[in-house]
Short mmCIF file of C-alpha atoms in Angstrom, two decimals:
data_model
loop_
_atom_site.label_atom_id
_atom_site.label_comp_id
_atom_site.label_asym_id
_atom_site.label_seq_id
_atom_site.Cartn_x
_atom_site.Cartn_y
_atom_site.Cartn_z
CA MET A 970 6.87 -14.63 20.53
CA LEU A 971 3.66 -12.93 21.64
CA SER A 972 5.09 -12.29 25.11
CA HIS A 973 7.01 -9.36 23.60
CA GLU A 974 5.09 -6.09 23.45
CA PHE A 975 6.77 -4.95 20.24
CA MET A 976 5.46 -8.07 18.48
CA ARG A 977 1.93 -7.61 19.78
CA LEU A 978 1.95 -3.96 18.68
CA ALA A 979 3.34 -4.93 15.27
CA LEU A 980 0.46 -7.38 14.79
CA LEU A 981 -2.07 -4.86 16.11
CA ALA A 982 -1.01 -2.17 13.65
CA GLY A 983 0.14 -4.40 10.82
CA THR A 984 -2.93 -6.59 10.43
CA PRO A 985 -5.43 -3.84 9.50
CA ILE A 986 -2.75 -2.03 7.48
CA ALA A 987 -2.08 -5.17 5.45
CA LEU A 988 -5.80 -5.78 4.97
CA ALA A 989 -6.26 -2.21 3.73
CA CYS A 990 -3.31 -2.62 1.34
CA GLY A 991 -4.77 -5.85 -0.03
CA LEU A 992 -8.23 -4.38 -0.62
CA VAL A 993 -7.03 -1.06 -2.02
CA GLY A 994 -4.33 -2.78 -4.06
CA TYR A 995 -6.86 -5.01 -5.78
CA VAL A 996 -8.90 -1.99 -6.82
CA ILE A 997 -5.96 -0.09 -8.30
CA VAL A 998 -4.79 -3.19 -10.18
CA MET A 999 -8.31 -3.65 -11.54
CA ARG A 1000 -8.44 0.02 -12.56
CA GLY A 1001 -4.98 -0.08 -14.17
CA GLN A 1002 -3.60 2.50 -11.72
CA VAL A 1003 -0.71 0.59 -10.18
CA PHE A 1004 1.58 3.47 -11.11
CA ALA A 1005 -0.41 5.59 -8.64
CA GLY A 1006 0.75 3.38 -5.78
CA ASP A 1007 4.33 3.65 -6.98
CA ALA A 1008 4.03 7.42 -7.28
CA LEU A 1009 2.58 7.76 -3.81
CA SER A 1010 5.39 5.70 -2.28
CA HIS A 1011 7.83 8.30 -3.63
CA VAL A 1012 5.60 11.11 -2.39
CA ALA A 1013 5.42 9.49 1.06
CA PHE A 1014 9.21 9.54 1.32
CA ALA A 1015 9.47 13.19 0.32
CA GLY A 1016 6.50 14.31 2.44
CA ALA A 1017 7.68 12.59 5.61
CA LEU A 1018 11.18 14.02 5.37
CA ALA A 1019 9.85 17.49 4.50
CA ALA A 1020 7.89 17.41 7.75
CA ALA A 1021 10.93 16.17 9.66
CA ALA A 1022 13.07 18.94 8.21
CA ALA A 1023 10.42 21.47 9.27
CA GLY A 1024 10.47 20.08 12.80
CA ILE A 1025 6.98 18.57 12.84
CA ASP A 1026 5.70 15.00 13.10
CA MET A 1027 6.69 12.92 10.07
CA ARG A 1028 3.18 11.46 9.91
CA ALA A 1029 1.76 14.92 9.20
CA GLY A 1030 3.95 15.20 6.13
CA LEU A 1031 3.11 11.64 5.10
CA PHE A 1032 -0.63 12.16 5.12
CA VAL A 1033 -0.74 15.72 3.77
CA ALA A 1034 1.58 14.96 0.85
CA THR A 1035 0.09 11.61 -0.18
CA ILE A 1036 -3.55 12.70 0.13
CA ALA A 1037 -2.92 15.98 -1.71
CA VAL A 1038 -1.10 14.28 -4.59
CA ALA A 1039 -3.66 11.46 -4.73
CA ALA A 1040 -6.54 13.94 -4.91
CA GLY A 1041 -4.71 15.87 -7.62
CA MET A 1042 -4.18 12.74 -9.69
CA GLY A 1043 -7.82 11.78 -9.26
CA ALA A 1044 -8.99 15.24 -10.31
CA LEU A 1045 -6.87 15.10 -13.45
CA GLY A 1046 -8.52 11.84 -14.45
CA ASP A 1047 -7.38 10.50 -17.81
CA ARG A 1048 -5.09 13.48 -18.25
CA ALA A 1049 -2.94 12.07 -15.43
CA ARG A 1050 -2.01 9.06 -17.56
CA ALA A 1051 1.32 10.41 -18.75
CA ASP A 1052 3.85 8.35 -20.67
CA ASP A 1053 6.70 6.43 -19.06
CA VAL A 1054 9.25 9.21 -19.60
CA VAL A 1055 7.13 11.80 -17.80
CA ILE A 1056 6.26 9.42 -14.96
CA GLY A 1057 9.91 8.39 -14.53
CA SER A 1058 11.06 12.00 -14.54
CA VAL A 1059 8.49 13.03 -11.93
CA PHE A 1060 9.37 10.06 -9.72
CA ALA A 1061 13.07 10.92 -9.91
CA TRP A 1062 12.29 14.56 -9.08
CA VAL A 1063 10.21 13.57 -6.04
CA LEU A 1064 12.96 11.25 -4.82
CA GLY A 1065 15.44 14.07 -5.29
CA LEU A 1066 13.28 16.28 -3.10
CA GLY A 1067 13.23 13.50 -0.51
CA ALA A 1068 17.01 13.33 -0.55
CA LEU A 1069 17.18 17.12 -0.16
CA PHE A 1070 14.81 17.07 2.82
CA LEU A 1071 16.78 14.19 4.35
CA SER A 1072 19.96 16.26 4.07
CA LEU A 1073 18.25 19.26 5.65
CA TYR A 1074 16.85 17.07 8.42
CA THR A 1075 20.16 15.43 9.29
CA THR A 1076 22.05 18.73 9.35
CA SER A 1077 19.54 21.07 10.96
CA ARG A 1078 18.00 18.73 13.51
CA SER A 1079 21.19 17.17 14.87
CA ALA A 1080 20.18 13.80 13.51
CA GLY A 1081 23.32 12.97 11.63
CA ASN A 1082 22.70 9.25 11.67
CA GLY A 1083 19.62 9.63 9.46
CA VAL A 1084 17.56 7.16 11.48
CA GLY A 1085 14.34 8.93 10.54
CA GLY A 1086 15.11 8.61 6.85
CA VAL A 1087 15.91 4.92 7.22
CA HIS A 1088 12.59 4.34 8.99
CA VAL A 1089 10.70 6.10 6.19
CA LEU A 1090 12.49 4.11 3.51
CA PHE A 1091 12.31 0.67 5.09
CA GLY A 1092 9.63 0.90 7.77
CA SER A 1093 9.83 0.50 11.54
CA ILE A 1094 6.96 -1.80 12.46
CA PHE A 1095 8.89 -3.25 15.40
CA GLY A 1096 9.46 0.25 16.77
CA LEU A 1097 5.86 1.44 17.04
CA SER A 1098 4.66 2.73 20.39
CA ALA A 1099 1.27 1.68 21.76
CA GLY A 1100 -0.26 5.00 20.76
CA GLN A 1101 1.15 4.79 17.23
CA ALA A 1102 -0.06 1.20 16.84
CA TRP A 1103 -3.61 1.98 17.93
CA LEU A 1104 -3.73 5.08 15.72
CA ALA A 1105 -2.44 3.12 12.73
CA ALA A 1106 -5.01 0.38 13.32
CA GLY A 1107 -7.82 2.92 13.62
CA ILE A 1108 -6.88 4.72 10.40
CA ALA A 1109 -6.54 1.47 8.48
CA LEU A 1110 -9.93 0.26 9.71
CA ALA A 1111 -11.47 3.59 8.64
CA VAL A 1112 -9.99 3.12 5.15
CA ILE A 1113 -11.41 -0.41 4.99
CA ALA A 1114 -14.86 0.81 6.05
CA ALA A 1115 -14.82 3.61 3.48
CA LEU A 1116 -13.71 1.27 0.71
CA VAL A 1117 -16.41 -1.27 1.56
CA ALA A 1118 -19.00 1.53 1.52
CA ILE A 1119 -18.15 2.54 -2.06
CA ALA A 1120 -17.03 -0.89 -3.32
CA ARG A 1121 -20.04 -1.73 -5.48
CA PRO A 1122 -20.24 1.52 -7.52
CA LEU A 1123 -16.43 1.69 -7.61
CA VAL A 1124 -16.19 -1.79 -9.12
CA PHE A 1125 -18.95 -0.90 -11.60
CA THR A 1126 -17.13 2.22 -12.78
CA SER A 1127 -13.86 0.30 -12.98
CA LEU A 1128 -15.33 -2.42 -15.19
CA ASP A 1129 -17.61 -0.30 -17.40
CA ARG A 1130 -17.02 3.43 -17.09
CA ALA A 1131 -19.27 4.37 -20.01
CA ALA A 1132 -22.27 2.47 -18.63
CA ALA A 1133 -21.71 3.93 -15.17
CA GLU A 1134 -21.64 7.46 -16.57
CA ALA A 1135 -24.81 6.78 -18.58
CA LEU A 1136 -26.58 5.67 -15.40
CA GLY A 1137 -25.52 8.81 -13.54
CA VAL A 1138 -22.89 7.22 -11.28
CA PRO A 1139 -20.43 9.93 -10.08
CA VAL A 1140 -17.44 8.40 -11.84
CA ARG A 1141 -15.02 11.30 -11.31
CA LEU A 1142 -15.87 11.62 -7.61
CA LEU A 1143 -15.41 7.90 -7.05
CA GLY A 1144 -12.05 8.06 -8.81
CA VAL A 1145 -10.89 10.88 -6.53
CA LEU A 1146 -12.14 9.07 -3.42
CA CYS A 1147 -10.42 5.87 -4.49
CA LEU A 1148 -7.06 7.57 -4.97
CA CYS A 1149 -7.44 9.43 -1.68
CA LEU A 1150 -7.92 6.07 0.03
CA VAL A 1151 -4.80 4.84 -1.76
CA GLY A 1152 -2.95 7.90 -0.46
CA ILE A 1153 -4.05 7.34 3.14
CA THR A 1154 -3.15 3.65 2.88
CA ALA A 1155 0.25 4.50 1.43
CA ALA A 1156 0.97 6.94 4.24
CA GLU A 1157 -0.02 4.44 6.92
CA ALA A 1158 1.69 1.44 5.30
CA THR A 1159 4.96 3.37 5.05
CA GLN A 1160 5.33 2.85 8.81
CA ALA A 1161 5.10 -0.93 8.32
CA VAL A 1162 7.11 -1.69 5.18
CA GLY A 1163 8.68 1.64 4.22
CA ALA A 1164 8.30 3.80 1.14
CA LEU A 1165 10.68 1.73 -1.00
CA LEU A 1166 8.78 -1.54 -0.50
CA LEU A 1167 5.26 -0.14 -0.25
CA LEU A 1168 4.31 -1.02 -3.83
CA GLY A 1169 5.00 -4.69 -3.14
CA LEU A 1170 2.33 -4.89 -0.43
CA LEU A 1171 -0.13 -3.05 -2.67
CA ALA A 1172 0.50 -4.95 -5.90
CA ALA A 1173 1.70 -8.49 -5.11
CA PRO A 1174 -1.34 -9.76 -3.14
CA ALA A 1175 -3.67 -8.08 -5.62
CA GLY A 1176 -1.79 -9.59 -8.55
CA ALA A 1177 -2.05 -13.05 -6.98
CA ALA A 1178 -5.79 -12.60 -6.44
CA HIS A 1179 -6.28 -11.49 -10.06
CA ARG A 1180 -4.51 -14.66 -11.16
CA LEU A 1181 -6.71 -16.92 -9.07
CA THR A 1182 -10.24 -15.53 -9.53
CA THR A 1183 -12.22 -13.38 -11.94
CA SER A 1184 -14.84 -12.34 -9.39
CA PRO A 1185 -14.10 -8.74 -8.24
CA PHE A 1186 -15.45 -9.08 -4.71
CA ARG A 1187 -13.99 -12.52 -4.18
CA GLY A 1188 -10.73 -11.17 -5.53
CA MET A 1189 -10.75 -8.26 -3.09
CA ALA A 1190 -11.29 -10.65 -0.19
CA LEU A 1191 -8.54 -12.98 -1.42
CA SER A 1192 -6.14 -10.08 -1.92
CA GLY A 1193 -6.77 -8.86 1.62
CA ALA A 1194 -6.26 -12.36 3.02
CA VAL A 1195 -2.98 -12.80 1.13
CA ALA A 1196 -1.69 -9.44 2.35
CA VAL A 1197 -2.54 -10.26 5.98
CA ALA A 1198 -0.97 -13.71 5.70
CA ALA A 1199 2.17 -12.18 4.18
CA LEU A 1200 2.45 -9.76 7.08
CA TRP A 1201 1.95 -12.44 9.72
CA ILE A 1202 4.42 -14.85 8.14
CA GLY A 1203 6.91 -12.04 7.50
CA LEU A 1204 6.80 -10.94 11.13
CA VAL A 1205 7.37 -14.50 12.31
CA VAL A 1206 10.33 -14.89 9.95
CA ALA A 1207 11.82 -11.58 11.10
CA TYR A 1208 11.39 -12.61 14.74
CA GLU A 1209 12.98 -16.03 14.25
CA ILE A 1210 15.80 -14.66 12.06
CA PRO A 1211 16.75 -11.27 13.57
CA SER A 1212 19.09 -10.44 10.69
CA VAL A 1213 16.11 -10.30 8.30
CA PRO A 1214 14.28 -6.93 8.34
CA PRO A 1215 10.53 -7.36 8.84
CA SER A 1216 9.67 -5.26 5.78
CA SER A 1217 11.86 -7.43 3.54
CA ALA A 1218 10.34 -10.61 4.96
CA ILE A 1219 6.78 -9.33 4.45
CA ILE A 1220 7.38 -8.31 0.85
CA GLY A 1221 9.30 -11.51 0.16
CA VAL A 1222 6.33 -13.61 1.26
CA ALA A 1223 3.90 -11.45 -0.74
CA ALA A 1224 6.05 -11.72 -3.87
CA GLY A 1225 6.43 -15.47 -3.38
CA THR A 1226 2.66 -15.80 -3.18
CA TYR A 1227 2.27 -13.95 -6.46
CA LEU A 1228 4.83 -16.20 -8.15
CA ALA A 1229 3.02 -19.29 -6.85
CA ALA A 1230 -0.31 -17.94 -8.13
CA ALA A 1231 1.22 -17.17 -11.51
CA ALA A 1232 2.66 -20.67 -11.73
CA ALA A 1233 -0.69 -22.22 -10.80
CA ASN A 1234 -2.44 -20.04 -13.37
CA ARG A 1235 -0.23 -21.41 -16.16
CA ARG A 1236 -1.22 -25.02 -15.45
CA PRO A 1237 -3.82 -26.80 -17.57
CA ARG A 1238 -7.40 -25.93 -16.64
CA GLY A 1239 -8.07 -29.23 -14.86
CA ALA A 1240 -4.91 -29.07 -12.78
CA ARG A 1241 -5.58 -25.43 -11.87
CA ALA A 1242 -9.12 -26.28 -10.78
CA ARG A 1243 -7.78 -28.93 -8.43
CA VAL A 1244 -5.28 -26.41 -6.96
CA LEU A 1245 -7.95 -23.76 -6.40
CA ALA A 1246 -10.32 -26.31 -4.91
#
């Protein structure tokens, strides 16, 4: 399997991307901001296709759109917590913009087969070039380093915002930085699993970790490990069964891990302790 360059590049780019998704995902689950990841997956779709329709690199649209929206949501703070109707309406509007940009792209750029749109929606981890793979790995590692640097005050503000504010911790700034990291991760992970399945790689490993441990830092590590394992296993499954898309295999493994963790969490305390041991 590793004799194929496309598989080596997929592992090179996918491993740090998955680790970033696991770490960032745990934080947004802990902060109750899972909807932010869902919102940014929609924004990633629209931003990438807007760039394609304008004739520039899709990645430029991915990063500009997701980071800008993430920073805006972070700046709004609690005011960004709209009800389900508002969130659903905005998501539908953003997807509609994505469909519009896809139509413009396929008609104005002589790309009638819509391959670019398919790659944005479902990912193209087996189609990364060496340059793209190294760039993706570098960006993901930068996100991981930044998150580790602010992890302790970020966890503090997530668990006890009032105490953090009383001690002078820059709560609002940390919130903006956190969502910007989510935006960068969403933009980069779109290349691996696509905009439609992005939320699964952000939420499922983190949800499994929350089920299995109450320690924030141990949970972050466990979430990252689950996400990386899901990517590795998913790539192997997609390689062995060519009819299975790699993004679907990755998310399927991640979701299965969450279901297993949820089942283990419902067992009696003694049985669960033996499982976790």
